[in-house]
Short mmCIF file of N, CA and C in Angstrom, two decimals:
data_model
loop_
_atom_site.label_atom_id
_atom_site.label_comp_id
_atom_site.label_asym_id
_atom_site.label_seq_id
_atom_site.Cartn_x
_atom_site.Cartn_y
_atom_site.Cartn_z
N MET A 1 19.65 11.28 -9.21
CA MET A 1 18.58 10.68 -8.43
C MET A 1 19.19 9.85 -7.30
N HIS A 2 18.62 9.99 -6.12
CA HIS A 2 19.06 9.25 -4.95
C HIS A 2 18.40 7.87 -4.94
N ILE A 3 19.20 6.84 -4.84
CA ILE A 3 18.70 5.47 -4.75
C ILE A 3 18.85 5.03 -3.30
N MET A 4 17.74 4.58 -2.71
CA MET A 4 17.77 4.14 -1.32
C MET A 4 18.49 2.81 -1.19
N ASP A 5 19.38 2.73 -0.21
CA ASP A 5 20.02 1.47 0.11
C ASP A 5 19.00 0.64 0.89
N LEU A 6 18.64 -0.50 0.36
CA LEU A 6 17.59 -1.31 0.97
C LEU A 6 18.13 -2.43 1.85
N LYS A 7 19.44 -2.57 1.93
CA LYS A 7 20.03 -3.64 2.74
C LYS A 7 19.56 -3.51 4.19
N ASN A 8 18.95 -4.57 4.69
CA ASN A 8 18.44 -4.65 6.07
C ASN A 8 17.35 -3.64 6.40
N LYS A 9 16.69 -3.07 5.39
CA LYS A 9 15.55 -2.18 5.63
C LYS A 9 14.30 -3.03 5.77
N ASN A 10 13.38 -2.57 6.62
CA ASN A 10 12.11 -3.27 6.82
C ASN A 10 11.07 -2.68 5.88
N VAL A 11 10.52 -3.53 5.01
CA VAL A 11 9.59 -3.11 3.98
C VAL A 11 8.27 -3.86 4.14
N VAL A 12 7.16 -3.12 4.12
CA VAL A 12 5.82 -3.72 4.16
C VAL A 12 5.15 -3.45 2.82
N ILE A 13 4.58 -4.50 2.23
CA ILE A 13 3.87 -4.37 0.94
C ILE A 13 2.48 -4.94 1.11
N THR A 14 1.46 -4.10 0.86
CA THR A 14 0.08 -4.59 0.88
C THR A 14 -0.28 -5.09 -0.51
N GLY A 15 -1.28 -5.95 -0.56
CA GLY A 15 -1.70 -6.51 -1.85
C GLY A 15 -0.57 -7.28 -2.50
N ALA A 16 0.14 -8.06 -1.69
CA ALA A 16 1.38 -8.68 -2.17
C ALA A 16 1.23 -10.14 -2.59
N SER A 17 0.02 -10.67 -2.62
CA SER A 17 -0.10 -12.10 -2.91
C SER A 17 0.07 -12.44 -4.38
N THR A 18 -0.14 -11.46 -5.28
CA THR A 18 0.01 -11.70 -6.72
C THR A 18 0.47 -10.40 -7.39
N GLY A 19 0.76 -10.50 -8.68
CA GLY A 19 0.98 -9.33 -9.53
C GLY A 19 2.11 -8.42 -9.10
N ILE A 20 1.85 -7.12 -9.16
CA ILE A 20 2.86 -6.11 -8.85
C ILE A 20 3.40 -6.29 -7.44
N GLY A 21 2.52 -6.52 -6.47
CA GLY A 21 2.96 -6.68 -5.08
C GLY A 21 3.90 -7.84 -4.90
N GLU A 22 3.60 -8.96 -5.54
CA GLU A 22 4.46 -10.14 -5.45
C GLU A 22 5.83 -9.84 -6.05
N LYS A 23 5.85 -9.20 -7.22
CA LYS A 23 7.12 -8.88 -7.89
C LYS A 23 7.92 -7.86 -7.08
N MET A 24 7.22 -6.90 -6.46
CA MET A 24 7.92 -5.92 -5.61
C MET A 24 8.55 -6.62 -4.40
N ALA A 25 7.84 -7.56 -3.81
CA ALA A 25 8.39 -8.30 -2.66
C ALA A 25 9.67 -9.02 -3.07
N GLU A 26 9.64 -9.65 -4.22
CA GLU A 26 10.83 -10.35 -4.71
C GLU A 26 11.98 -9.38 -4.95
N ALA A 27 11.68 -8.22 -5.55
CA ALA A 27 12.72 -7.23 -5.85
C ALA A 27 13.30 -6.61 -4.58
N PHE A 28 12.44 -6.25 -3.64
CA PHE A 28 12.94 -5.69 -2.37
C PHE A 28 13.81 -6.70 -1.65
N ALA A 29 13.37 -7.96 -1.61
CA ALA A 29 14.16 -9.00 -0.94
C ALA A 29 15.50 -9.19 -1.65
N ALA A 30 15.50 -9.18 -2.97
CA ALA A 30 16.75 -9.34 -3.74
C ALA A 30 17.71 -8.19 -3.46
N ALA A 31 17.17 -7.02 -3.09
CA ALA A 31 18.00 -5.85 -2.77
C ALA A 31 18.46 -5.86 -1.31
N GLY A 32 18.09 -6.91 -0.57
CA GLY A 32 18.57 -7.05 0.80
C GLY A 32 17.61 -6.61 1.88
N ALA A 33 16.38 -6.25 1.50
CA ALA A 33 15.39 -5.81 2.49
C ALA A 33 14.75 -6.99 3.20
N LYS A 34 14.27 -6.73 4.41
CA LYS A 34 13.46 -7.69 5.15
C LYS A 34 12.02 -7.34 4.81
N VAL A 35 11.30 -8.26 4.17
CA VAL A 35 9.98 -7.98 3.61
C VAL A 35 8.87 -8.63 4.42
N LEU A 36 7.83 -7.84 4.68
CA LEU A 36 6.60 -8.34 5.29
C LEU A 36 5.50 -8.09 4.27
N VAL A 37 4.81 -9.14 3.87
CA VAL A 37 3.75 -9.03 2.86
C VAL A 37 2.39 -9.16 3.52
N VAL A 38 1.43 -8.38 2.98
CA VAL A 38 0.08 -8.34 3.54
C VAL A 38 -0.93 -8.52 2.40
N ALA A 39 -1.92 -9.37 2.62
CA ALA A 39 -3.04 -9.54 1.69
C ALA A 39 -4.06 -10.45 2.37
N ARG A 40 -5.07 -10.87 1.61
CA ARG A 40 -6.12 -11.73 2.17
C ARG A 40 -5.79 -13.20 2.07
N SER A 41 -4.95 -13.60 1.11
CA SER A 41 -4.72 -15.01 0.80
C SER A 41 -3.56 -15.60 1.59
N THR A 42 -3.88 -16.27 2.68
CA THR A 42 -2.86 -16.83 3.56
C THR A 42 -1.93 -17.79 2.83
N ASP A 43 -2.49 -18.67 1.99
CA ASP A 43 -1.65 -19.66 1.30
C ASP A 43 -0.63 -18.99 0.39
N LYS A 44 -1.08 -18.03 -0.43
CA LYS A 44 -0.17 -17.35 -1.35
C LYS A 44 0.85 -16.52 -0.58
N LEU A 45 0.42 -15.84 0.49
CA LEU A 45 1.33 -15.03 1.29
C LEU A 45 2.39 -15.88 1.96
N SER A 46 1.97 -17.00 2.51
CA SER A 46 2.91 -17.90 3.18
C SER A 46 3.98 -18.39 2.21
N ALA A 47 3.55 -18.78 1.01
CA ALA A 47 4.50 -19.25 0.00
C ALA A 47 5.45 -18.13 -0.41
N LEU A 48 4.92 -16.93 -0.61
CA LEU A 48 5.77 -15.80 -0.99
C LEU A 48 6.74 -15.45 0.13
N ALA A 49 6.26 -15.37 1.35
CA ALA A 49 7.13 -15.05 2.49
C ALA A 49 8.26 -16.07 2.59
N ASN A 50 7.96 -17.35 2.39
CA ASN A 50 9.01 -18.37 2.41
C ASN A 50 10.01 -18.15 1.29
N ARG A 51 9.52 -17.81 0.11
CA ARG A 51 10.38 -17.60 -1.06
C ARG A 51 11.33 -16.42 -0.87
N VAL A 52 10.87 -15.36 -0.21
CA VAL A 52 11.69 -14.15 -0.06
C VAL A 52 12.32 -14.06 1.34
N ASP A 53 12.21 -15.13 2.12
CA ASP A 53 12.74 -15.16 3.48
C ASP A 53 12.19 -14.00 4.30
N GLY A 54 10.88 -13.80 4.18
CA GLY A 54 10.23 -12.70 4.88
C GLY A 54 9.14 -13.20 5.79
N SER A 55 8.19 -12.33 6.07
CA SER A 55 7.07 -12.69 6.93
C SER A 55 5.78 -12.17 6.30
N PHE A 56 4.65 -12.56 6.89
CA PHE A 56 3.37 -12.14 6.32
C PHE A 56 2.33 -11.92 7.40
N LEU A 57 1.36 -11.09 7.08
CA LEU A 57 0.16 -10.90 7.89
C LEU A 57 -1.03 -10.96 6.95
N THR A 58 -2.08 -11.64 7.37
CA THR A 58 -3.29 -11.73 6.57
C THR A 58 -4.27 -10.65 7.04
N ALA A 59 -4.77 -9.85 6.08
CA ALA A 59 -5.73 -8.80 6.41
C ALA A 59 -6.56 -8.47 5.19
N ASP A 60 -7.83 -8.15 5.41
CA ASP A 60 -8.72 -7.68 4.35
C ASP A 60 -8.80 -6.16 4.48
N LEU A 61 -8.11 -5.45 3.61
CA LEU A 61 -8.00 -4.00 3.71
C LEU A 61 -9.24 -3.27 3.19
N SER A 62 -10.25 -4.01 2.78
CA SER A 62 -11.52 -3.37 2.42
C SER A 62 -12.43 -3.24 3.65
N THR A 63 -11.91 -3.65 4.81
CA THR A 63 -12.68 -3.56 6.06
C THR A 63 -11.92 -2.72 7.09
N ALA A 64 -12.67 -2.08 7.97
CA ALA A 64 -12.04 -1.32 9.05
C ALA A 64 -11.18 -2.24 9.92
N GLU A 65 -11.67 -3.44 10.16
CA GLU A 65 -10.92 -4.39 11.00
C GLU A 65 -9.58 -4.76 10.38
N GLY A 66 -9.53 -4.81 9.07
CA GLY A 66 -8.29 -5.15 8.39
C GLY A 66 -7.28 -4.01 8.37
N VAL A 67 -7.79 -2.78 8.43
CA VAL A 67 -6.92 -1.60 8.34
C VAL A 67 -6.49 -1.10 9.72
N ASP A 68 -7.45 -0.97 10.62
CA ASP A 68 -7.16 -0.39 11.93
C ASP A 68 -6.21 -1.30 12.72
N GLY A 69 -5.10 -0.75 13.12
CA GLY A 69 -4.12 -1.52 13.89
C GLY A 69 -3.13 -2.29 13.05
N LEU A 70 -3.28 -2.28 11.72
CA LEU A 70 -2.35 -3.05 10.88
C LEU A 70 -0.92 -2.53 10.99
N VAL A 71 -0.75 -1.23 10.98
CA VAL A 71 0.61 -0.68 11.09
C VAL A 71 1.24 -1.12 12.41
N ASP A 72 0.47 -1.08 13.50
CA ASP A 72 0.99 -1.54 14.79
C ASP A 72 1.38 -3.01 14.75
N GLN A 73 0.56 -3.84 14.08
CA GLN A 73 0.90 -5.26 13.94
C GLN A 73 2.21 -5.43 13.17
N CYS A 74 2.38 -4.64 12.13
CA CYS A 74 3.61 -4.71 11.33
C CYS A 74 4.82 -4.29 12.15
N VAL A 75 4.65 -3.24 12.96
CA VAL A 75 5.74 -2.78 13.83
C VAL A 75 6.07 -3.87 14.85
N GLU A 76 5.06 -4.53 15.40
CA GLU A 76 5.30 -5.62 16.34
C GLU A 76 6.09 -6.74 15.68
N THR A 77 5.79 -7.02 14.42
CA THR A 77 6.47 -8.10 13.70
C THR A 77 7.90 -7.73 13.33
N LEU A 78 8.09 -6.50 12.83
CA LEU A 78 9.39 -6.08 12.29
C LEU A 78 10.26 -5.28 13.26
N GLY A 79 9.65 -4.64 14.24
CA GLY A 79 10.38 -3.73 15.12
C GLY A 79 10.20 -2.28 14.70
N HIS A 80 10.29 -2.03 13.41
CA HIS A 80 10.03 -0.70 12.84
C HIS A 80 9.81 -0.87 11.33
N ILE A 81 9.34 0.20 10.70
CA ILE A 81 9.08 0.16 9.25
C ILE A 81 9.89 1.27 8.59
N ASP A 82 10.68 0.89 7.58
CA ASP A 82 11.45 1.86 6.79
C ASP A 82 10.71 2.26 5.52
N VAL A 83 10.07 1.29 4.87
CA VAL A 83 9.36 1.54 3.62
C VAL A 83 8.00 0.87 3.70
N TRP A 84 6.96 1.62 3.33
CA TRP A 84 5.60 1.09 3.30
C TRP A 84 5.08 1.24 1.88
N VAL A 85 4.58 0.16 1.29
CA VAL A 85 4.03 0.20 -0.06
C VAL A 85 2.53 -0.10 -0.02
N ASN A 86 1.71 0.90 -0.37
CA ASN A 86 0.27 0.72 -0.49
C ASN A 86 -0.03 0.25 -1.91
N ASN A 87 -0.13 -1.05 -2.07
CA ASN A 87 -0.34 -1.65 -3.39
C ASN A 87 -1.70 -2.31 -3.52
N ALA A 88 -2.34 -2.69 -2.42
CA ALA A 88 -3.61 -3.41 -2.49
C ALA A 88 -4.63 -2.60 -3.27
N GLY A 89 -5.39 -3.26 -4.12
CA GLY A 89 -6.42 -2.57 -4.88
C GLY A 89 -7.18 -3.52 -5.78
N ILE A 90 -8.34 -3.04 -6.24
CA ILE A 90 -9.14 -3.78 -7.21
C ILE A 90 -9.61 -2.80 -8.27
N GLU A 91 -10.01 -3.33 -9.40
CA GLU A 91 -10.58 -2.47 -10.44
C GLU A 91 -11.89 -3.07 -10.92
N THR A 92 -12.66 -2.22 -11.59
CA THR A 92 -13.91 -2.66 -12.20
C THR A 92 -13.74 -2.53 -13.71
N ASN A 93 -14.54 -3.23 -14.46
CA ASN A 93 -14.44 -3.11 -15.92
C ASN A 93 -15.81 -3.03 -16.58
N ASP A 94 -16.81 -2.65 -15.80
CA ASP A 94 -18.17 -2.47 -16.32
C ASP A 94 -18.49 -0.98 -16.38
N ALA A 95 -19.49 -0.65 -17.15
CA ALA A 95 -19.99 0.73 -17.14
C ALA A 95 -20.36 1.08 -15.70
N PHE A 96 -20.03 2.27 -15.27
CA PHE A 96 -20.24 2.66 -13.88
C PHE A 96 -21.70 2.49 -13.45
N VAL A 97 -22.63 2.89 -14.29
CA VAL A 97 -24.05 2.84 -13.91
C VAL A 97 -24.55 1.42 -13.70
N SER A 98 -23.85 0.43 -14.24
CA SER A 98 -24.28 -0.96 -14.03
C SER A 98 -23.36 -1.71 -13.06
N THR A 99 -22.43 -1.01 -12.45
CA THR A 99 -21.54 -1.64 -11.47
C THR A 99 -22.28 -1.78 -10.14
N ASP A 100 -22.22 -2.95 -9.56
CA ASP A 100 -22.87 -3.22 -8.29
C ASP A 100 -22.38 -2.24 -7.23
N ARG A 101 -23.29 -1.63 -6.50
CA ARG A 101 -22.91 -0.61 -5.51
C ARG A 101 -22.03 -1.17 -4.41
N ASN A 102 -22.17 -2.45 -4.06
CA ASN A 102 -21.29 -3.03 -3.05
C ASN A 102 -19.86 -3.15 -3.56
N LEU A 103 -19.71 -3.42 -4.87
CA LEU A 103 -18.37 -3.43 -5.46
C LEU A 103 -17.76 -2.03 -5.45
N VAL A 104 -18.58 -1.02 -5.75
CA VAL A 104 -18.10 0.37 -5.71
C VAL A 104 -17.64 0.71 -4.29
N ARG A 105 -18.42 0.32 -3.30
CA ARG A 105 -18.06 0.58 -1.90
C ARG A 105 -16.75 -0.12 -1.53
N THR A 106 -16.61 -1.38 -1.90
CA THR A 106 -15.39 -2.12 -1.61
C THR A 106 -14.19 -1.49 -2.31
N LEU A 107 -14.35 -1.13 -3.58
CA LEU A 107 -13.28 -0.49 -4.34
C LEU A 107 -12.85 0.82 -3.67
N ALA A 108 -13.82 1.64 -3.27
CA ALA A 108 -13.49 2.93 -2.63
C ALA A 108 -12.74 2.71 -1.32
N ARG A 109 -13.14 1.73 -0.57
CA ARG A 109 -12.45 1.44 0.70
C ARG A 109 -11.05 0.91 0.48
N LEU A 110 -10.91 -0.02 -0.45
CA LEU A 110 -9.61 -0.67 -0.67
C LEU A 110 -8.63 0.24 -1.41
N ASN A 111 -9.10 0.94 -2.44
CA ASN A 111 -8.21 1.74 -3.28
C ASN A 111 -7.93 3.13 -2.73
N PHE A 112 -8.83 3.66 -1.90
CA PHE A 112 -8.66 5.03 -1.45
C PHE A 112 -8.64 5.16 0.08
N GLU A 113 -9.68 4.69 0.75
CA GLU A 113 -9.73 4.85 2.21
C GLU A 113 -8.59 4.12 2.91
N ALA A 114 -8.34 2.86 2.54
CA ALA A 114 -7.28 2.09 3.21
C ALA A 114 -5.91 2.74 3.05
N PRO A 115 -5.50 3.14 1.83
CA PRO A 115 -4.19 3.79 1.73
C PRO A 115 -4.10 5.09 2.54
N LEU A 116 -5.18 5.86 2.60
CA LEU A 116 -5.14 7.09 3.39
C LEU A 116 -4.93 6.78 4.86
N LEU A 117 -5.72 5.86 5.41
CA LEU A 117 -5.62 5.55 6.83
C LEU A 117 -4.29 4.86 7.16
N LEU A 118 -3.85 3.96 6.31
CA LEU A 118 -2.56 3.29 6.54
C LEU A 118 -1.41 4.28 6.45
N THR A 119 -1.50 5.20 5.50
CA THR A 119 -0.47 6.23 5.36
C THR A 119 -0.45 7.12 6.60
N HIS A 120 -1.64 7.47 7.10
CA HIS A 120 -1.73 8.27 8.33
C HIS A 120 -0.96 7.58 9.46
N ASP A 121 -1.23 6.29 9.64
CA ASP A 121 -0.63 5.56 10.75
C ASP A 121 0.87 5.36 10.54
N VAL A 122 1.28 5.00 9.34
CA VAL A 122 2.70 4.71 9.12
C VAL A 122 3.53 5.98 9.08
N VAL A 123 2.98 7.10 8.57
CA VAL A 123 3.73 8.35 8.58
C VAL A 123 3.96 8.80 10.02
N ASN A 124 2.98 8.66 10.88
CA ASN A 124 3.19 8.99 12.29
C ASN A 124 4.29 8.13 12.90
N HIS A 125 4.30 6.84 12.58
CA HIS A 125 5.38 5.95 13.03
C HIS A 125 6.73 6.43 12.50
N MET A 126 6.78 6.77 11.22
CA MET A 126 8.04 7.19 10.59
C MET A 126 8.52 8.53 11.13
N LEU A 127 7.61 9.46 11.38
CA LEU A 127 8.01 10.74 11.97
C LEU A 127 8.62 10.52 13.35
N GLY A 128 8.07 9.57 14.10
CA GLY A 128 8.61 9.23 15.42
C GLY A 128 9.99 8.60 15.34
N ARG A 129 10.32 8.01 14.21
CA ARG A 129 11.62 7.36 14.00
C ARG A 129 12.58 8.27 13.23
N SER A 130 12.09 9.43 12.82
CA SER A 130 12.89 10.38 12.03
C SER A 130 13.28 9.85 10.67
N GLY A 131 12.35 9.16 10.00
CA GLY A 131 12.62 8.76 8.63
C GLY A 131 11.74 7.64 8.15
N GLY A 132 11.60 7.59 6.83
CA GLY A 132 10.84 6.52 6.19
C GLY A 132 10.36 6.96 4.82
N HIS A 133 9.80 6.00 4.11
CA HIS A 133 9.36 6.26 2.74
C HIS A 133 8.05 5.51 2.51
N VAL A 134 7.06 6.21 1.96
CA VAL A 134 5.77 5.60 1.63
C VAL A 134 5.63 5.60 0.11
N VAL A 135 5.31 4.44 -0.44
CA VAL A 135 5.11 4.28 -1.88
C VAL A 135 3.63 4.00 -2.11
N GLN A 136 3.00 4.82 -2.95
CA GLN A 136 1.59 4.61 -3.31
C GLN A 136 1.56 4.06 -4.74
N ILE A 137 0.86 2.97 -4.94
CA ILE A 137 0.70 2.43 -6.28
C ILE A 137 -0.61 2.97 -6.84
N SER A 138 -0.48 3.93 -7.75
CA SER A 138 -1.63 4.53 -8.39
C SER A 138 -1.74 3.97 -9.80
N SER A 139 -2.23 4.77 -10.74
CA SER A 139 -2.43 4.30 -12.10
C SER A 139 -2.55 5.47 -13.04
N ILE A 140 -2.18 5.26 -14.28
CA ILE A 140 -2.40 6.27 -15.31
C ILE A 140 -3.89 6.58 -15.42
N ALA A 141 -4.73 5.62 -15.03
CA ALA A 141 -6.18 5.85 -15.04
C ALA A 141 -6.59 6.95 -14.06
N GLY A 142 -5.70 7.29 -13.13
CA GLY A 142 -5.97 8.38 -12.21
C GLY A 142 -5.76 9.75 -12.83
N ALA A 143 -5.14 9.77 -14.01
CA ALA A 143 -4.85 11.04 -14.69
C ALA A 143 -5.57 11.16 -16.03
N ILE A 144 -5.89 10.03 -16.65
CA ILE A 144 -6.51 10.02 -17.97
C ILE A 144 -7.82 9.23 -17.86
N PRO A 145 -8.93 9.79 -18.33
CA PRO A 145 -10.22 9.07 -18.24
C PRO A 145 -10.20 7.74 -19.01
N PHE A 146 -10.72 6.70 -18.36
CA PHE A 146 -10.85 5.38 -18.96
C PHE A 146 -12.27 4.87 -18.76
N PRO A 147 -13.15 5.02 -19.76
CA PRO A 147 -14.51 4.47 -19.61
C PRO A 147 -14.42 2.97 -19.30
N GLY A 148 -15.25 2.53 -18.40
CA GLY A 148 -15.20 1.14 -17.95
C GLY A 148 -14.38 1.00 -16.68
N LEU A 149 -13.48 1.95 -16.45
CA LEU A 149 -12.69 1.96 -15.22
C LEU A 149 -13.05 3.18 -14.37
N THR A 150 -14.26 3.66 -14.50
CA THR A 150 -14.65 4.94 -13.91
C THR A 150 -14.42 4.99 -12.40
N ALA A 151 -14.93 4.05 -11.65
CA ALA A 151 -14.75 4.06 -10.19
C ALA A 151 -13.28 3.89 -9.85
N TYR A 152 -12.60 2.98 -10.53
CA TYR A 152 -11.17 2.76 -10.32
C TYR A 152 -10.38 4.04 -10.60
N ALA A 153 -10.67 4.68 -11.74
CA ALA A 153 -9.98 5.91 -12.12
C ALA A 153 -10.18 6.99 -11.06
N GLY A 154 -11.39 7.12 -10.56
CA GLY A 154 -11.67 8.11 -9.52
C GLY A 154 -10.87 7.83 -8.25
N SER A 155 -10.80 6.56 -7.86
CA SER A 155 -10.05 6.21 -6.64
C SER A 155 -8.57 6.49 -6.81
N LYS A 156 -8.03 6.21 -7.99
CA LYS A 156 -6.60 6.44 -8.23
C LYS A 156 -6.28 7.92 -8.38
N ALA A 157 -7.19 8.69 -8.96
CA ALA A 157 -7.00 10.15 -9.03
C ALA A 157 -6.95 10.72 -7.62
N GLY A 158 -7.84 10.25 -6.76
CA GLY A 158 -7.85 10.70 -5.37
C GLY A 158 -6.57 10.34 -4.66
N LEU A 159 -6.07 9.12 -4.87
CA LEU A 159 -4.84 8.68 -4.23
C LEU A 159 -3.65 9.51 -4.70
N THR A 160 -3.60 9.78 -5.99
CA THR A 160 -2.50 10.58 -6.54
C THR A 160 -2.52 12.00 -5.97
N ASN A 161 -3.68 12.64 -5.94
CA ASN A 161 -3.79 13.99 -5.42
C ASN A 161 -3.48 14.02 -3.93
N PHE A 162 -3.96 13.05 -3.19
CA PHE A 162 -3.66 12.93 -1.77
C PHE A 162 -2.15 12.87 -1.55
N THR A 163 -1.47 12.02 -2.33
CA THR A 163 -0.03 11.82 -2.16
C THR A 163 0.74 13.10 -2.49
N GLU A 164 0.36 13.78 -3.56
CA GLU A 164 1.04 15.03 -3.92
C GLU A 164 0.82 16.10 -2.85
N SER A 165 -0.38 16.17 -2.30
CA SER A 165 -0.66 17.14 -1.23
C SER A 165 0.13 16.80 0.03
N LEU A 166 0.17 15.52 0.39
CA LEU A 166 0.91 15.10 1.58
C LEU A 166 2.41 15.32 1.39
N ARG A 167 2.91 15.14 0.18
CA ARG A 167 4.33 15.38 -0.09
C ARG A 167 4.69 16.84 0.28
N ILE A 168 3.80 17.78 -0.06
CA ILE A 168 4.03 19.19 0.27
C ILE A 168 3.99 19.39 1.79
N GLU A 169 3.02 18.78 2.46
CA GLU A 169 2.94 18.89 3.91
C GLU A 169 4.18 18.36 4.60
N LEU A 170 4.77 17.29 4.05
CA LEU A 170 5.91 16.62 4.69
C LEU A 170 7.26 17.07 4.13
N ALA A 171 7.26 18.11 3.31
CA ALA A 171 8.49 18.53 2.61
C ALA A 171 9.66 18.77 3.56
N ASP A 172 9.42 19.30 4.74
CA ASP A 172 10.50 19.62 5.67
C ASP A 172 10.72 18.53 6.71
N THR A 173 10.26 17.32 6.40
CA THR A 173 10.45 16.19 7.32
C THR A 173 11.31 15.13 6.64
N PRO A 174 11.77 14.14 7.40
CA PRO A 174 12.56 13.05 6.80
C PRO A 174 11.70 11.93 6.20
N VAL A 175 10.39 12.14 6.10
CA VAL A 175 9.50 11.14 5.50
C VAL A 175 9.22 11.53 4.06
N LYS A 176 9.45 10.61 3.15
CA LYS A 176 9.29 10.88 1.72
C LYS A 176 8.19 10.01 1.14
N LEU A 177 7.66 10.46 -0.01
CA LEU A 177 6.58 9.73 -0.68
C LEU A 177 6.90 9.55 -2.16
N THR A 178 6.49 8.41 -2.69
CA THR A 178 6.59 8.14 -4.12
C THR A 178 5.24 7.67 -4.57
#
């Protein structure tokens, strides 16, 4: 297995204010990467960016305004992007039929639409630079049914299938996906 040398690589992580995103930011920084973290919580992002000697941008990826132009903002901040991690997401834990439709809409935008559009933009940037790597954070719920996580499972199944299809499209390019 090929392990990417992360020393001085520019890494962007969405949904980085807590949980998996926060731990990934710490790990990438420990491996020598320059990390830019993105989420809605300015206070948490600022503290994390200080801790990992990185930078941050505040954006709500459940909105078009938060997604459109974000890759360009990241390029302006970093100069270029070597690794992009689509980690931002939310889940539901109620029966689907009783889940508020606005929550379903937000979940679909954040877990599925945002990663697709951000991947579109960052892959075009990476193709122009002749290299890069996109990491999608999906879930076992995308492959195995989980009652109570129905909308979440559907969004993650879509993300997984999208990523596998895009991997085939990009097979002969220097852009890779995980």
